[in-house]
């Protein structure tokens, strides 16, 4: 326990330590001695395994880890995680997980309040945002044609769904998994900021109808993965209402803005959604995983859609109100009480502090974008709308080539080269990607209140240090 | 941390403490003060929340918790869990989770070795056994008709699957979710021990073919949820080969027997399966969750079936071998490194000790069944084949009624009444259920090596104490 506290908690979050100690897969295999044998190892060997695991793992809680849509260390949430691990609960029934069942209900209720569902709704915590989006798609389908649950799709008409080209890949994955098919995901054009264009959505719906398909689901994204764009929810909701289509909002990333009076306008109209996915493990820093699926329906659609009424778990002759047995709302059987990690943290910090954190992350993104504008050799893709900041670093050798046919081709190789160097030095982690016809650029993600302006400045300094000779 | 170690680890596993301190939902809501507010609470209030959470939670690690297919406290696995929580890793790519990526591969390889896939295969850890079974169904479908991924099922012929009436409910849930439909789950009869009848399977396949459907998937269960039955895998494999049908073995529960030379015969033929689901979080006592999905295919079917090639995560121009980036094999995006909890524990204990634990659980089930046979007022449903022991407790008032028309009707009410009392006393937890035309009976699950013959005897004594006046 001391090793964990010292190495995995304190050292991992210490800015003077490395974010990662890079080893290639081949080297790391040798270092770790992965083989599982007949004989057990001694206590001291096991302690060494623990130390090595921590040492060679990436420190996602380090103040200079900006590679994913989560970061930082939230101590209250960590304490809650450890309680969960020690208690080994699983959320099938009230009798097996009384506290966590009630906590989940309380947290879901509060999240629905923030969404603006005054009359409440229903929901469940899932194993990540992809699962939450998948639940939305399944629920919408069940709402639209409940027969599919029993009879499957083979006799059903062609069901189609709509999402913007900027959406998370889980929408397509879910469509594949659910037997809808990726070709029946109609991809709506987005504007230059990455927001879905409502008129394009409506045109596509009309087209789909003319093709004889059944449009039943629109996914709007509140905070896209790469650009951090917020789709215009009010206009999309108008269209969905007009065409009687289920509106799901994937707010896994941007949902945190609902905490902030200053930024919640970005999600204006979210209360009109039929369902929402929202991951407090992202900008709110709850320990992984913590993803809520929320649905406005109050007619037990979630239960009806997923239930199978297993008699060994969900007996109806129990001595308490079995409506507290929420396990049959889930596609999972054993399910961890992820809501508790959010609940304890909220209890400790209050909404006031959570709000401030969100505001600080947005302010820090703004600060970072300003620095980029002021520095030579850095170029913003666009002003950030969320806390993702996308930009190119242009090494001195390329600065005079702007406009030259080779410029973009060469720039494309810069981010991967800098990424390799930063991994090997271990000084920070920032992700890169292409986007449509844009060559490789960096996506800086500002989440953690533990990140200072010095850390932000460091990223730009270090990028220049690592890439100036390219 | 001290509170957690003292209350959640030590006291929870102390046989002198209660398994649970029952409160009704209404009482517990008042006790916990669930409301999330604008203001944060003081340190001492938060400590009290932690204490209350632990106090009113069910102690699934207690030696007298027999309510689920998991139990007990495995210290090495717990340490691994806490390391994971402290490091906050997520398994998308090698670069973000180098250690855990390699550990997952090593554990999967070892599990495939135990299954008997000499040439290896592929696999992934999932968020629970239901997910692993769902992966199997999706992969089998993709193998059979890869077009479904893109085009969906609406133009496809009617696909049907086969499973025994004793199988886990996740098979039906998965069929509903995947758009196959629960009516296309053909339920194969099982014998009086709960084993699938191979001739019934073959007949049903023939019937399905005559109906013009496409049979593509058979689920066999190795260790059924209620009775603990093992389907005859060799005979089922013969039928699947003959009809060119994907054979999946749901060994979530019974897979642990593969560890034991004495009991692995129960899964004879499992090497012929196309895929296997196996939960080390059950009989092997890894902390929740730890569920492996394993597939014999070596042609990257898993990756092809689930991949969406998100450019922001799975860049192809990285500086290391990107075949180590396993995230696109998954339907989840963020995914916890559950394999590590198994790996560290195995490293510490060795296979020798794991094998002994499994043998001990089987021996304990046998012991328990013997006690039932010897005691008045207890009746076995059948000899246990796995470590679930199913039995009735017959209170004195009913003992002379055997054969009387009211006997079964009255007996049906006994288990729920005893369950209520044991929850309120907090002395132990054992689940009950009906099964086909059998009235409510208890299912005792023997998993943990921390359970002694005294604990087993206690269950029968206590059941009599709680139920003798009924």
PDB file of C-alpha atoms in Angstrom, chain A residues 4 8-9 12 22-26 28-29 32-41 43 46 49-50 53-54 56-58 60-61 67-68 70-73 76 78-79 81-83 85-90 92 94-96 98-100 102-103 106 110 127 130-131 134 138 141 148-154 156-158 168-169 173 176-184 225-226 281 288-289 306 308 310-313 315 317-320 324 328 330-336 340 343-344 346-352 416 419-420 423-424 429 432-434 440, chain B residues 4 8-9 12 22-26 28-29 32-41 43 46 49-50 53-54 56-58 60-61 67-68 70-73 76 78-79 81-83 85-90 92 94-96 98-100 102-103 106 110 127 130-131 134 138 141 148-154 156-158 168-169 173 176-184 225-226 281 288-289 306 308 310-313 315 317-320 324 328 330-336 340 343-344 346-352 416 419-420 423-424 429 432-434 440 443:
ATOM      1  CA  UNK A   4       1.176   2.423  -4.306  1.00  0.00           C
ATOM      2  CA  UNK A   8       1.581   5.381  -8.152  1.00  0.00           C
ATOM      3  CA  UNK A   9      -0.091   8.322  -6.467  1.00  0.00           C
ATOM      4  CA  UNK A  12       2.948   9.872 -10.755  1.00  0.00           C
ATOM      5  CA  UNK A  22       9.302   4.547 -22.806  1.00  0.00           C
ATOM      6  CA  UNK A  23      10.304   0.996 -23.633  1.00  0.00           C
ATOM      7  CA  UNK A  24       9.555  -0.752 -26.872  1.00  0.00           C
ATOM      8  CA  UNK A  25       7.273  -3.801 -26.609  1.00  0.00           C
ATOM      9  CA  UNK A  26      10.287  -6.085 -27.052  1.00  0.00           C
ATOM     10  CA  UNK A  28       9.404  -4.197 -21.954  1.00  0.00           C
ATOM     11  CA  UNK A  29       8.591  -7.865 -22.363  1.00  0.00           C
ATOM     12  CA  UNK A  32       8.664  -7.519 -16.950  1.00  0.00           C
ATOM     13  CA  UNK A  33       8.997 -11.304 -17.084  1.00  0.00           C
ATOM     14  CA  UNK A  34       5.391 -11.786 -18.074  1.00  0.00           C
ATOM     15  CA  UNK A  35       5.327 -15.568 -18.006  1.00  0.00           C
ATOM     16  CA  UNK A  36       2.786 -17.221 -15.709  1.00  0.00           C
ATOM     17  CA  UNK A  37       4.210 -20.305 -14.051  1.00  0.00           C
ATOM     18  CA  UNK A  38       3.228 -23.207 -11.838  1.00  0.00           C
ATOM     19  CA  UNK A  39       5.161 -21.851  -8.901  1.00  0.00           C
ATOM     20  CA  UNK A  40       4.329 -18.624  -7.107  1.00  0.00           C
ATOM     21  CA  UNK A  41       6.871 -15.898  -6.507  1.00  0.00           C
ATOM     22  CA  UNK A  43       6.732 -11.366  -1.593  1.00  0.00           C
ATOM     23  CA  UNK A  46       5.805  -9.459  -6.231  1.00  0.00           C
ATOM     24  CA  UNK A  49       6.442  -6.536 -10.121  1.00  0.00           C
ATOM     25  CA  UNK A  50       4.251  -3.838  -8.589  1.00  0.00           C
ATOM     26  CA  UNK A  53       4.241  -2.003 -13.371  1.00  0.00           C
ATOM     27  CA  UNK A  54       3.989   1.464 -11.931  1.00  0.00           C
ATOM     28  CA  UNK A  56       6.747   1.580 -16.899  1.00  0.00           C
ATOM     29  CA  UNK A  57       3.112   2.609 -16.996  1.00  0.00           C
ATOM     30  CA  UNK A  58       2.094   5.912 -18.476  1.00  0.00           C
ATOM     31  CA  UNK A  60      -2.189   9.556 -16.928  1.00  0.00           C
ATOM     32  CA  UNK A  61      -2.515  11.501 -13.679  1.00  0.00           C
ATOM     33  CA  UNK A  67      -3.126  12.648 -24.579  1.00  0.00           C
ATOM     34  CA  UNK A  68      -6.700  11.656 -23.835  1.00  0.00           C
ATOM     35  CA  UNK A  70      -9.240  12.393 -19.251  1.00  0.00           C
ATOM     36  CA  UNK A  71      -6.346  13.376 -17.022  1.00  0.00           C
ATOM     37  CA  UNK A  72      -5.362  14.234 -13.498  1.00  0.00           C
ATOM     38  CA  UNK A  73      -5.847  12.727 -10.087  1.00  0.00           C
ATOM     39  CA  UNK A  76     -11.879  11.775  -3.341  1.00  0.00           C
ATOM     40  CA  UNK A  78      -9.707   7.639  -5.865  1.00  0.00           C
ATOM     41  CA  UNK A  79     -10.753   6.926  -2.285  1.00  0.00           C
ATOM     42  CA  UNK A  81     -12.548   3.634  -6.142  1.00  0.00           C
ATOM     43  CA  UNK A  82     -10.528   1.897  -3.494  1.00  0.00           C
ATOM     44  CA  UNK A  83     -13.604   1.412  -1.314  1.00  0.00           C
ATOM     45  CA  UNK A  85     -12.395  -2.474  -4.962  1.00  0.00           C
ATOM     46  CA  UNK A  86     -12.227  -3.512  -1.333  1.00  0.00           C
ATOM     47  CA  UNK A  87     -15.953  -4.208  -1.055  1.00  0.00           C
ATOM     48  CA  UNK A  88     -16.296  -6.038  -4.412  1.00  0.00           C
ATOM     49  CA  UNK A  89     -19.882  -5.007  -5.025  1.00  0.00           C
ATOM     50  CA  UNK A  90     -21.868  -5.703  -8.151  1.00  0.00           C
ATOM     51  CA  UNK A  92     -27.722  -6.404  -9.805  1.00  0.00           C
ATOM     52  CA  UNK A  94     -30.819  -3.857  -3.987  1.00  0.00           C
ATOM     53  CA  UNK A  95     -30.163  -6.727  -1.610  1.00  0.00           C
ATOM     54  CA  UNK A  96     -26.589  -7.219  -2.848  1.00  0.00           C
ATOM     55  CA  UNK A  98     -28.049  -1.438  -1.216  1.00  0.00           C
ATOM     56  CA  UNK A  99     -25.863   1.634  -0.792  1.00  0.00           C
ATOM     57  CA  UNK A 100     -24.624   1.718  -4.372  1.00  0.00           C
ATOM     58  CA  UNK A 102     -29.391   4.266  -3.952  1.00  0.00           C
ATOM     59  CA  UNK A 103     -26.283   6.286  -4.765  1.00  0.00           C
ATOM     60  CA  UNK A 106     -29.298   9.915  -6.568  1.00  0.00           C
ATOM     61  CA  UNK A 110     -28.950  15.063 -10.197  1.00  0.00           C
ATOM     62  CA  UNK A 127     -18.784   0.620 -18.826  1.00  0.00           C
ATOM     63  CA  UNK A 130     -19.252   3.754 -26.192  1.00  0.00           C
ATOM     64  CA  UNK A 131     -21.569   1.525 -24.186  1.00  0.00           C
ATOM     65  CA  UNK A 134     -24.889   1.839 -27.757  1.00  0.00           C
ATOM     66  CA  UNK A 138     -30.825   0.126 -28.809  1.00  0.00           C
ATOM     67  CA  UNK A 141     -34.804   1.167 -31.862  1.00  0.00           C
ATOM     68  CA  UNK A 148     -37.171  -6.130 -33.038  1.00  0.00           C
ATOM     69  CA  UNK A 149     -36.290  -7.363 -29.572  1.00  0.00           C
ATOM     70  CA  UNK A 150     -38.127 -10.601 -30.238  1.00  0.00           C
ATOM     71  CA  UNK A 151     -38.143 -10.935 -33.974  1.00  0.00           C
ATOM     72  CA  UNK A 152     -34.860  -9.361 -34.940  1.00  0.00           C
ATOM     73  CA  UNK A 153     -34.205  -7.206 -37.937  1.00  0.00           C
ATOM     74  CA  UNK A 154     -34.367  -9.732 -40.720  1.00  0.00           C
ATOM     75  CA  UNK A 156     -37.791  -5.341 -40.502  1.00  0.00           C
ATOM     76  CA  UNK A 157     -37.568  -2.449 -42.929  1.00  0.00           C
ATOM     77  CA  UNK A 158     -34.207  -0.744 -43.364  1.00  0.00           C
ATOM     78  CA  UNK A 168     -17.332   9.529 -31.975  1.00  0.00           C
ATOM     79  CA  UNK A 169     -16.585   6.215 -33.665  1.00  0.00           C
ATOM     80  CA  UNK A 173     -19.459   0.543 -33.935  1.00  0.00           C
ATOM     81  CA  UNK A 176     -22.493  -2.549 -36.703  1.00  0.00           C
ATOM     82  CA  UNK A 177     -23.010  -4.429 -33.462  1.00  0.00           C
ATOM     83  CA  UNK A 178     -26.751  -3.908 -33.368  1.00  0.00           C
ATOM     84  CA  UNK A 179     -27.200  -5.289 -36.861  1.00  0.00           C
ATOM     85  CA  UNK A 180     -28.147  -1.922 -38.294  1.00  0.00           C
ATOM     86  CA  UNK A 181     -24.996  -1.771 -40.391  1.00  0.00           C
ATOM     87  CA  UNK A 182     -22.476   1.007 -40.889  1.00  0.00           C
ATOM     88  CA  UNK A 183     -23.917   1.822 -44.335  1.00  0.00           C
ATOM     89  CA  UNK A 184     -27.151   2.742 -42.620  1.00  0.00           C
ATOM     90  CA  UNK A 225     -13.576  14.144 -29.838  1.00  0.00           C
ATOM     91  CA  UNK A 226     -11.065  15.962 -31.985  1.00  0.00           C
ATOM     92  CA  UNK A 281     -14.685  10.441 -15.917  1.00  0.00           C
ATOM     93  CA  UNK A 288     -12.131   5.613 -14.798  1.00  0.00           C
ATOM     94  CA  UNK A 289     -14.778   4.507 -15.665  1.00  0.00           C
ATOM     95  CA  UNK A 306     -33.096  -4.856 -21.883  1.00  0.00           C
ATOM     96  CA  UNK A 308     -34.715 -10.861 -19.541  1.00  0.00           C
ATOM     97  CA  UNK A 310     -33.645 -14.099 -14.914  1.00  0.00           C
ATOM     98  CA  UNK A 311     -35.341 -15.965 -12.117  1.00  0.00           C
ATOM     99  CA  UNK A 312     -32.161 -16.575 -10.142  1.00  0.00           C
ATOM    100  CA  UNK A 313     -31.518 -12.837  -9.713  1.00  0.00           C
ATOM    101  CA  UNK A 315     -37.168 -12.924  -8.018  1.00  0.00           C
ATOM    102  CA  UNK A 317     -41.360 -12.684  -4.302  1.00  0.00           C
ATOM    103  CA  UNK A 318     -38.785 -10.692  -2.343  1.00  0.00           C
ATOM    104  CA  UNK A 319     -39.532  -8.941   0.909  1.00  0.00           C
ATOM    105  CA  UNK A 320     -38.667  -5.456  -0.359  1.00  0.00           C
ATOM    106  CA  UNK A 324     -34.963  -1.063  -6.636  1.00  0.00           C
ATOM    107  CA  UNK A 328     -32.254  -5.916 -15.574  1.00  0.00           C
ATOM    108  CA  UNK A 330     -28.480  -3.368 -18.096  1.00  0.00           C
ATOM    109  CA  UNK A 331     -26.939  -5.427 -20.856  1.00  0.00           C
ATOM    110  CA  UNK A 332     -24.164  -6.295 -18.454  1.00  0.00           C
ATOM    111  CA  UNK A 333     -24.707  -8.792 -15.656  1.00  0.00           C
ATOM    112  CA  UNK A 334     -22.011  -7.923 -13.113  1.00  0.00           C
ATOM    113  CA  UNK A 335     -21.682  -4.150 -13.101  1.00  0.00           C
ATOM    114  CA  UNK A 336     -19.489  -1.881 -11.032  1.00  0.00           C
ATOM    115  CA  UNK A 340     -20.177   6.162  -6.237  1.00  0.00           C
ATOM    116  CA  UNK A 343     -21.029  10.878  -5.652  1.00  0.00           C
ATOM    117  CA  UNK A 344     -18.309  10.916  -3.005  1.00  0.00           C
ATOM    118  CA  UNK A 346     -19.323  15.723  -5.382  1.00  0.00           C
ATOM    119  CA  UNK A 347     -20.188  15.360  -1.712  1.00  0.00           C
ATOM    120  CA  UNK A 348     -16.672  16.495  -0.811  1.00  0.00           C
ATOM    121  CA  UNK A 349     -16.288  19.305  -3.309  1.00  0.00           C
ATOM    122  CA  UNK A 350     -19.811  20.534  -3.865  1.00  0.00           C
ATOM    123  CA  UNK A 351     -21.125  21.705  -7.175  1.00  0.00           C
ATOM    124  CA  UNK A 352     -19.443  25.038  -6.617  1.00  0.00           C
ATOM    125  CA  UNK A 416       4.578  11.922 -35.449  1.00  0.00           C
ATOM    126  CA  UNK A 419       5.452  12.516 -30.604  1.00  0.00           C
ATOM    127  CA  UNK A 420       8.143   9.864 -30.852  1.00  0.00           C
ATOM    128  CA  UNK A 423       7.592   9.638 -25.622  1.00  0.00           C
ATOM    129  CA  UNK A 424      11.252   8.746 -25.522  1.00  0.00           C
ATOM    130  CA  UNK A 429       2.128  13.355 -23.811  1.00  0.00           C
ATOM    131  CA  UNK A 432      -1.922  13.981 -32.840  1.00  0.00           C
ATOM    132  CA  UNK A 433      -4.155  13.051 -35.744  1.00  0.00           C
ATOM    133  CA  UNK A 434      -5.223  14.006 -39.226  1.00  0.00           C
ATOM    134  CA  UNK A 440      -1.229  15.658 -38.788  1.00  0.00           C
TER     135      UNK A 440
ATOM    136  CA  UNK B   4     -10.748   1.229   4.166  1.00  0.00           C
ATOM    137  CA  UNK B   8     -13.734  -2.624   4.234  1.00  0.00           C
ATOM    138  CA  UNK B   9     -10.968  -5.199   4.144  1.00  0.00           C
ATOM    139  CA  UNK B  12     -15.648  -7.305   6.021  1.00  0.00           C
ATOM    140  CA  UNK B  22     -30.033  -4.690   6.399  1.00  0.00           C
ATOM    141  CA  UNK B  23     -31.891  -1.431   5.968  1.00  0.00           C
ATOM    142  CA  UNK B  24     -34.896  -0.945   3.754  1.00  0.00           C
ATOM    143  CA  UNK B  25     -34.438   1.490   0.862  1.00  0.00           C
ATOM    144  CA  UNK B  26     -36.458   4.101   2.748  1.00  0.00           C
ATOM    145  CA  UNK B  28     -31.133   3.730   4.105  1.00  0.00           C
ATOM    146  CA  UNK B  29     -31.964   6.856   2.132  1.00  0.00           C
ATOM    147  CA  UNK B  32     -27.039   8.183   3.953  1.00  0.00           C
ATOM    148  CA  UNK B  33     -28.097  11.735   3.081  1.00  0.00           C
ATOM    149  CA  UNK B  34     -27.702  11.110  -0.624  1.00  0.00           C
ATOM    150  CA  UNK B  35     -28.409  14.639  -1.803  1.00  0.00           C
ATOM    151  CA  UNK B  36     -25.716  16.336  -3.897  1.00  0.00           C
ATOM    152  CA  UNK B  37     -25.415  20.020  -3.034  1.00  0.00           C
ATOM    153  CA  UNK B  38     -23.662  23.191  -4.107  1.00  0.00           C
ATOM    154  CA  UNK B  39     -21.470  23.202  -1.027  1.00  0.00           C
ATOM    155  CA  UNK B  40     -18.860  20.595  -0.278  1.00  0.00           C
ATOM    156  CA  UNK B  41     -18.714  18.774   3.044  1.00  0.00           C
ATOM    157  CA  UNK B  43     -13.295  16.025   5.823  1.00  0.00           C
ATOM    158  CA  UNK B  46     -16.718  12.654   4.136  1.00  0.00           C
ATOM    159  CA  UNK B  49     -19.839   8.890   4.376  1.00  0.00           C
ATOM    160  CA  UNK B  50     -17.078   6.380   3.704  1.00  0.00           C
ATOM    161  CA  UNK B  53     -20.989   3.220   2.774  1.00  0.00           C
ATOM    162  CA  UNK B  54     -18.875   0.379   4.048  1.00  0.00           C
ATOM    163  CA  UNK B  56     -24.369  -0.650   5.033  1.00  0.00           C
ATOM    164  CA  UNK B  57     -22.861  -2.409   2.037  1.00  0.00           C
ATOM    165  CA  UNK B  58     -23.117  -6.147   1.670  1.00  0.00           C
ATOM    166  CA  UNK B  60     -19.324  -9.960  -0.602  1.00  0.00           C
ATOM    167  CA  UNK B  61     -15.866 -10.843   0.699  1.00  0.00           C
ATOM    168  CA  UNK B  67     -25.215 -15.336  -2.860  1.00  0.00           C
ATOM    169  CA  UNK B  68     -23.390 -14.945  -6.171  1.00  0.00           C
ATOM    170  CA  UNK B  70     -18.133 -14.770  -6.806  1.00  0.00           C
ATOM    171  CA  UNK B  71     -17.013 -14.400  -3.213  1.00  0.00           C
ATOM    172  CA  UNK B  72     -14.044 -13.920  -0.964  1.00  0.00           C
ATOM    173  CA  UNK B  73     -11.106 -11.576  -0.804  1.00  0.00           C
ATOM    174  CA  UNK B  76      -2.939  -9.904  -4.466  1.00  0.00           C
ATOM    175  CA  UNK B  78      -6.903  -6.378  -4.528  1.00  0.00           C
ATOM    176  CA  UNK B  79      -3.436  -4.841  -4.589  1.00  0.00           C
ATOM    177  CA  UNK B  81      -6.906  -3.342  -8.401  1.00  0.00           C
ATOM    178  CA  UNK B  82      -5.668  -0.500  -6.287  1.00  0.00           C
ATOM    179  CA  UNK B  83      -2.623  -0.017  -8.530  1.00  0.00           C
ATOM    180  CA  UNK B  85      -7.198   2.723  -9.755  1.00  0.00           C
ATOM    181  CA  UNK B  86      -4.202   4.837  -8.790  1.00  0.00           C
ATOM    182  CA  UNK B  87      -2.678   4.799 -12.290  1.00  0.00           C
ATOM    183  CA  UNK B  88      -5.951   5.399 -14.189  1.00  0.00           C
ATOM    184  CA  UNK B  89      -4.931   3.499 -17.292  1.00  0.00           C
ATOM    185  CA  UNK B  90      -7.140   2.772 -20.266  1.00  0.00           C
ATOM    186  CA  UNK B  92      -6.544   1.706 -26.285  1.00  0.00           C
ATOM    187  CA  UNK B  94       0.434   0.450 -26.493  1.00  0.00           C
ATOM    188  CA  UNK B  95       1.718   3.975 -26.026  1.00  0.00           C
ATOM    189  CA  UNK B  96      -0.868   4.810 -23.347  1.00  0.00           C
ATOM    190  CA  UNK B  98       2.367  -0.380 -22.386  1.00  0.00           C
ATOM    191  CA  UNK B  99       2.551  -2.646 -19.361  1.00  0.00           C
ATOM    192  CA  UNK B 100      -1.111  -3.538 -19.319  1.00  0.00           C
ATOM    193  CA  UNK B 102       1.598  -6.792 -22.701  1.00  0.00           C
ATOM    194  CA  UNK B 103       0.107  -8.261 -19.537  1.00  0.00           C
ATOM    195  CA  UNK B 106       0.393 -12.809 -21.711  1.00  0.00           C
ATOM    196  CA  UNK B 110      -1.916 -18.634 -20.966  1.00  0.00           C
ATOM    197  CA  UNK B 127     -16.586  -5.687 -18.889  1.00  0.00           C
ATOM    198  CA  UNK B 130     -22.373 -10.940 -20.613  1.00  0.00           C
ATOM    199  CA  UNK B 131     -20.165  -8.748 -22.766  1.00  0.00           C
ATOM    200  CA  UNK B 134     -22.043 -10.814 -26.767  1.00  0.00           C
ATOM    201  CA  UNK B 138     -21.101 -10.790 -32.961  1.00  0.00           C
ATOM    202  CA  UNK B 141     -22.108 -13.525 -37.179  1.00  0.00           C
ATOM    203  CA  UNK B 148     -23.805  -7.588 -41.916  1.00  0.00           C
ATOM    204  CA  UNK B 149     -21.279  -5.196 -40.410  1.00  0.00           C
ATOM    205  CA  UNK B 150     -21.852  -2.768 -43.250  1.00  0.00           C
ATOM    206  CA  UNK B 151     -25.284  -3.597 -44.530  1.00  0.00           C
ATOM    207  CA  UNK B 152     -27.073  -4.675 -41.389  1.00  0.00           C
ATOM    208  CA  UNK B 153     -29.578  -7.446 -41.067  1.00  0.00           C
ATOM    209  CA  UNK B 154     -32.567  -5.978 -42.844  1.00  0.00           C
ATOM    210  CA  UNK B 156     -30.131 -10.716 -44.518  1.00  0.00           C
ATOM    211  CA  UNK B 157     -31.800 -14.097 -44.183  1.00  0.00           C
ATOM    212  CA  UNK B 158     -33.127 -15.109 -40.781  1.00  0.00           C
ATOM    213  CA  UNK B 168     -27.106 -17.678 -18.923  1.00  0.00           C
ATOM    214  CA  UNK B 169     -29.595 -14.950 -19.770  1.00  0.00           C
ATOM    215  CA  UNK B 173     -29.960 -10.371 -24.182  1.00  0.00           C
ATOM    216  CA  UNK B 176     -31.941  -8.968 -28.716  1.00  0.00           C
ATOM    217  CA  UNK B 177     -29.222  -6.338 -28.749  1.00  0.00           C
ATOM    218  CA  UNK B 178     -27.607  -7.566 -31.940  1.00  0.00           C
ATOM    219  CA  UNK B 179     -30.874  -7.430 -33.842  1.00  0.00           C
ATOM    220  CA  UNK B 180     -31.099 -11.211 -34.115  1.00  0.00           C
ATOM    221  CA  UNK B 181     -34.144 -11.325 -31.871  1.00  0.00           C
ATOM    222  CA  UNK B 182     -34.975 -13.536 -28.927  1.00  0.00           C
ATOM    223  CA  UNK B 183     -37.363 -15.639 -31.034  1.00  0.00           C
ATOM    224  CA  UNK B 184     -34.388 -16.653 -33.130  1.00  0.00           C
ATOM    225  CA  UNK B 225     -25.657 -20.528 -13.471  1.00  0.00           C
ATOM    226  CA  UNK B 226     -28.164 -22.332 -11.323  1.00  0.00           C
ATOM    227  CA  UNK B 281     -13.465 -13.074 -11.284  1.00  0.00           C
ATOM    228  CA  UNK B 288     -14.451  -7.697 -10.104  1.00  0.00           C
ATOM    229  CA  UNK B 289     -14.465  -7.504 -13.100  1.00  0.00           C
ATOM    230  CA  UNK B 306     -15.033  -4.526 -34.393  1.00  0.00           C
ATOM    231  CA  UNK B 308     -13.574   1.433 -36.941  1.00  0.00           C
ATOM    232  CA  UNK B 310     -10.509   6.075 -35.527  1.00  0.00           C
ATOM    233  CA  UNK B 311      -7.710   8.286 -36.766  1.00  0.00           C
ATOM    234  CA  UNK B 312      -7.277  10.119 -33.472  1.00  0.00           C
ATOM    235  CA  UNK B 313      -6.350   6.924 -31.630  1.00  0.00           C
ATOM    236  CA  UNK B 315      -2.688   6.319 -36.225  1.00  0.00           C
ATOM    237  CA  UNK B 317       2.310   6.323 -38.781  1.00  0.00           C
ATOM    238  CA  UNK B 318       3.490   5.613 -35.249  1.00  0.00           C
ATOM    239  CA  UNK B 319       7.084   4.811 -34.367  1.00  0.00           C
ATOM    240  CA  UNK B 320       6.345   1.384 -32.918  1.00  0.00           C
ATOM    241  CA  UNK B 324       0.182  -3.825 -30.191  1.00  0.00           C
ATOM    242  CA  UNK B 328      -9.898  -1.440 -32.001  1.00  0.00           C
ATOM    243  CA  UNK B 330     -13.084  -3.795 -28.602  1.00  0.00           C
ATOM    244  CA  UNK B 331     -16.584  -2.399 -28.691  1.00  0.00           C
ATOM    245  CA  UNK B 332     -15.655  -0.286 -25.707  1.00  0.00           C
ATOM    246  CA  UNK B 333     -13.460   2.772 -26.091  1.00  0.00           C
ATOM    247  CA  UNK B 334     -12.010   3.305 -22.622  1.00  0.00           C
ATOM    248  CA  UNK B 335     -11.343  -0.126 -21.172  1.00  0.00           C
ATOM    249  CA  UNK B 336      -9.832  -1.155 -17.852  1.00  0.00           C
ATOM    250  CA  UNK B 340      -3.559  -7.305 -14.528  1.00  0.00           C
ATOM    251  CA  UNK B 343      -1.720 -11.686 -13.682  1.00  0.00           C
ATOM    252  CA  UNK B 344      -0.369 -10.358 -10.402  1.00  0.00           C
ATOM    253  CA  UNK B 346      -1.115 -15.761 -10.591  1.00  0.00           C
ATOM    254  CA  UNK B 347       2.453 -14.482 -10.342  1.00  0.00           C
ATOM    255  CA  UNK B 348       2.158 -14.533  -6.561  1.00  0.00           C
ATOM    256  CA  UNK B 349       0.343 -17.824  -6.137  1.00  0.00           C
ATOM    257  CA  UNK B 350       1.450 -19.875  -9.097  1.00  0.00           C
ATOM    258  CA  UNK B 351      -0.795 -22.234 -10.942  1.00  0.00           C
ATOM    259  CA  UNK B 352      -0.230 -24.825  -8.234  1.00  0.00           C
ATOM    260  CA  UNK B 416     -38.054 -16.376   0.473  1.00  0.00           C
ATOM    261  CA  UNK B 419     -33.922 -15.269   2.932  1.00  0.00           C
ATOM    262  CA  UNK B 420     -35.729 -12.318   4.482  1.00  0.00           C
ATOM    263  CA  UNK B 423     -30.859 -10.636   5.544  1.00  0.00           C
ATOM    264  CA  UNK B 424     -32.350  -9.015   8.600  1.00  0.00           C
ATOM    265  CA  UNK B 429     -26.367 -14.671   2.320  1.00  0.00           C
ATOM    266  CA  UNK B 432     -32.830 -18.842  -3.937  1.00  0.00           C
ATOM    267  CA  UNK B 433     -34.778 -19.334  -7.133  1.00  0.00           C
ATOM    268  CA  UNK B 434     -37.316 -21.498  -8.895  1.00  0.00           C
ATOM    269  CA  UNK B 440     -38.073 -22.065  -4.656  1.00  0.00           C
ATOM    270  CA  UNK B 443     -28.383 -22.370  -4.407  1.00  0.00           C
TER     271      UNK B 443
END
